[in-house]
Short mmCIF file of C-alpha atoms in Angstrom, two decimals:
data_model
loop_
_atom_site.label_atom_id
_atom_site.label_comp_id
_atom_site.label_asym_id
_atom_site.label_seq_id
_atom_site.Cartn_x
_atom_site.Cartn_y
_atom_site.Cartn_z
CA ILE Y 21 -6.63 -8.10 0.42
CA GLN Y 22 -4.45 -10.75 -1.33
CA VAL Y 23 -2.35 -12.68 1.23
CA ASP Y 24 0.98 -14.51 0.53
CA ASP Y 25 0.41 -18.34 0.37
CA THR Y 26 2.75 -18.76 3.40
CA SER Y 27 0.16 -16.99 5.50
CA SER Y 28 -3.45 -17.79 6.65
CA VAL Y 29 -6.58 -15.83 5.96
CA VAL Y 30 -9.62 -16.65 7.96
CA ALA Y 31 -13.17 -15.59 6.45
CA ASN Y 32 -15.42 -14.11 9.22
CA ASP Y 33 -18.72 -14.08 7.43
CA GLU Y 34 -20.29 -15.18 4.12
CA ASP Y 35 -19.29 -11.99 2.22
CA PHE Y 36 -15.59 -13.14 2.98
CA VAL Y 37 -14.31 -10.12 4.53
CA PRO Y 38 -10.80 -11.40 5.30
CA PHE Y 39 -9.37 -11.39 8.80
CA LEU Y 40 -5.60 -11.60 8.72
CA ALA Y 41 -4.56 -14.32 11.19
CA ASP Y 42 -0.70 -14.51 11.44
CA ALA Y 43 -0.40 -13.06 7.86
CA LYS Y 44 2.92 -11.39 6.98
CA TYR Y 45 2.57 -9.94 3.40
CA PHE Y 46 -0.56 -8.87 1.31
CA GLN Y 47 -1.12 -6.98 -1.83
CA ILE Y 48 -2.74 -3.45 -1.92
CA HIS Y 49 -5.48 -3.68 -4.59
CA SER Y 50 -7.35 -0.70 -5.83
CA LEU Y 51 -11.20 -1.06 -5.37
CA TYR Y 52 -11.47 0.55 -8.72
CA GLU Y 53 -10.17 -0.59 -12.16
CA VAL Y 54 -7.85 1.59 -14.04
CA ASP Y 55 -8.16 1.51 -17.66
CA ASP Y 56 -10.26 -1.65 -17.15
CA THR Y 57 -7.52 -3.38 -15.33
CA GLN Y 58 -7.25 -4.39 -11.82
CA VAL Y 59 -4.25 -2.69 -10.27
CA CYS Y 60 -1.94 -2.94 -7.07
CA LEU Y 61 0.44 -0.57 -5.43
CA GLN Y 62 4.07 -1.13 -5.96
CA PRO Y 63 7.37 0.99 -6.20
CA ARG Y 64 8.91 1.32 -9.58
CA SER Y 65 12.04 -0.55 -8.30
CA LYS Y 66 13.34 -1.87 -5.00
CA GLN Y 67 15.57 1.09 -4.66
CA GLN Y 68 15.49 3.94 -2.05
CA GLY Y 69 13.71 6.90 -3.44
CA SER Y 70 11.52 4.86 -5.98
CA THR Y 71 8.05 6.38 -6.81
CA ILE Y 72 5.05 4.21 -5.64
CA VAL Y 73 2.92 3.52 -8.80
CA VAL Y 74 0.06 1.28 -9.69
CA ARG Y 75 0.63 -1.78 -11.91
CA PRO Y 76 -1.59 -4.51 -13.21
CA TYR Y 77 -2.41 -7.01 -10.41
CA LEU Y 78 -0.36 -10.37 -10.60
CA ASN Y 79 -1.48 -13.25 -8.45
CA ASP Y 80 2.02 -14.32 -7.84
CA SER Y 81 3.76 -14.03 -4.47
CA SER Y 82 7.17 -14.13 -6.17
CA ARG Y 83 6.44 -10.50 -7.48
CA ASN Y 84 7.99 -9.12 -4.08
CA LEU Y 85 7.39 -5.49 -5.36
CA GLN Y 86 3.55 -5.69 -5.05
CA TRP Y 87 3.68 -7.40 -1.44
CA TRP Y 88 3.65 -5.43 1.73
CA THR Y 89 3.50 -5.89 5.47
CA VAL Y 90 2.82 -3.35 8.25
CA ASP Y 91 4.95 -2.76 11.33
CA ASP Y 92 3.88 -1.75 14.77
CA PHE Y 93 4.27 2.10 13.71
CA GLY Y 94 1.74 1.60 10.76
CA GLN Y 95 4.77 1.67 8.24
CA PHE Y 96 4.04 -0.36 5.08
CA ARG Y 97 7.21 -2.43 4.36
CA ASN Y 98 7.72 -3.79 1.02
CA LYS Y 99 8.68 -7.43 0.67
CA ALA Y 100 11.46 -6.89 -1.93
CA ASP Y 101 13.45 -5.00 0.96
CA SER Y 102 11.53 -4.83 4.24
CA ASP Y 103 14.00 -1.96 5.34
CA LEU Y 104 12.15 0.23 2.90
CA CYS Y 105 8.87 1.64 3.52
CA MET Y 106 6.09 3.82 1.65
CA THR Y 107 6.55 7.14 2.70
CA LYS Y 108 5.19 10.77 2.05
CA ALA Y 109 7.17 12.57 -0.33
CA PRO Y 110 6.91 16.17 -1.63
CA GLU Y 111 4.01 16.95 -4.01
CA SER Y 112 1.74 14.31 -2.33
CA LYS Y 113 3.69 11.67 -3.85
CA LEU Y 114 4.45 8.28 -2.18
CA LYS Y 115 8.11 6.98 -2.20
CA LEU Y 116 10.10 3.99 -0.93
CA LYS Y 117 12.53 5.33 1.84
CA GLN Y 118 14.45 3.84 4.67
CA CYS Y 119 11.89 2.77 7.47
CA LEU Y 120 12.02 4.54 10.64
CA GLU Y 121 13.02 2.75 13.93
CA ARG Y 122 11.56 3.12 17.36
CA ALA Y 123 14.32 5.75 18.50
CA LEU Y 124 12.89 8.11 15.86
CA THR Y 125 9.23 7.94 16.80
CA THR Y 126 9.15 11.78 16.40
CA LYS Y 127 9.41 11.42 12.66
CA VAL Y 128 7.24 8.21 12.21
CA ALA Y 129 4.44 10.47 10.86
CA THR Y 130 6.13 10.82 7.53
CA SER Y 131 5.71 7.07 6.85
CA SER Y 132 2.81 5.80 9.15
CA PHE Y 133 -0.46 5.03 7.55
CA ILE Y 134 -3.79 3.91 8.80
CA TYR Y 135 -6.06 1.39 7.09
CA SER Y 136 -9.81 2.11 7.64
CA TYR Y 137 -11.85 -1.25 7.56
CA PHE Y 138 -15.03 1.15 7.54
CA THR Y 139 -14.18 3.08 4.29
CA ASN Y 140 -11.43 0.51 2.72
CA GLN Y 141 -9.18 3.41 2.46
CA ILE Y 142 -5.45 4.15 3.54
CA HIS Y 143 -4.99 7.36 5.43
CA PHE Y 144 -1.86 9.14 6.03
CA ALA Y 145 -1.38 9.27 9.74
CA GLY Y 146 0.18 12.92 9.74
CA ASN Y 147 -3.23 14.11 8.19
CA PRO Y 148 -5.89 11.47 8.18
CA LEU Y 149 -7.89 13.58 5.67
CA ARG Y 150 -5.43 12.69 3.01
CA ILE Y 151 -5.72 9.22 1.55
CA VAL Y 152 -3.94 7.21 -0.95
CA THR Y 153 -5.28 7.74 -4.46
CA VAL Y 154 -4.64 6.17 -7.69
CA PRO Y 155 -4.54 7.88 -11.32
CA ASN Y 156 -7.43 7.65 -13.66
CA ASN Y 157 -5.31 5.79 -16.18
CA LEU Y 158 -2.20 3.93 -16.46
CA GLU Y 159 -0.57 6.43 -19.00
CA ASP Y 160 -0.48 9.27 -16.47
CA SER Y 161 2.87 7.57 -15.19
CA ALA Y 162 0.50 5.63 -12.89
CA ILE Y 163 1.95 7.63 -9.79
CA VAL Y 164 0.10 7.11 -6.67
CA ARG Y 165 -0.57 10.05 -4.56
CA LEU Y 166 -2.04 11.24 -1.28
CA GLY Y 167 -5.20 13.50 -1.89
CA PRO Y 168 -8.72 14.19 -0.59
CA ASN Y 169 -11.27 11.60 -0.29
CA THR Y 170 -12.28 10.91 -3.97
CA GLU Y 171 -13.63 8.17 -6.08
CA ASN Y 172 -10.04 7.07 -6.97
CA SER Y 173 -9.10 6.07 -3.40
CA ILE Y 174 -7.46 2.75 -2.73
#
């Protein structure tokens, strides 16, 4: 996890597994390189309905599209517009949609995700067997999808 420099990271052992202390924003890096490139999740644009894709990692907190935060419902909110969240869409795609508020808790499952520290994977809360996966190469439109547990998971 790459944390915005306005936040703090505390290492809890010598392997540097970061523990986020008062962290607000982070990048979602793939553990696997795509076309020999380290990649991060980001929407194509900061517009509602934008597809979540992978793009080359940029160590720059001003690149708001690559930075995320998680709310109390497990919704990944994008730094470019914190009212927009990563959401499950048709065809197992992920899109940027309006975040759901407390009054709509029955619908939260479409935009709630769970990060597993044990597997380093992001699971869809509506079906934890579905995880966030990345394409094999950057030429396949780089669309991020929900899929079964594979070697291309985040």
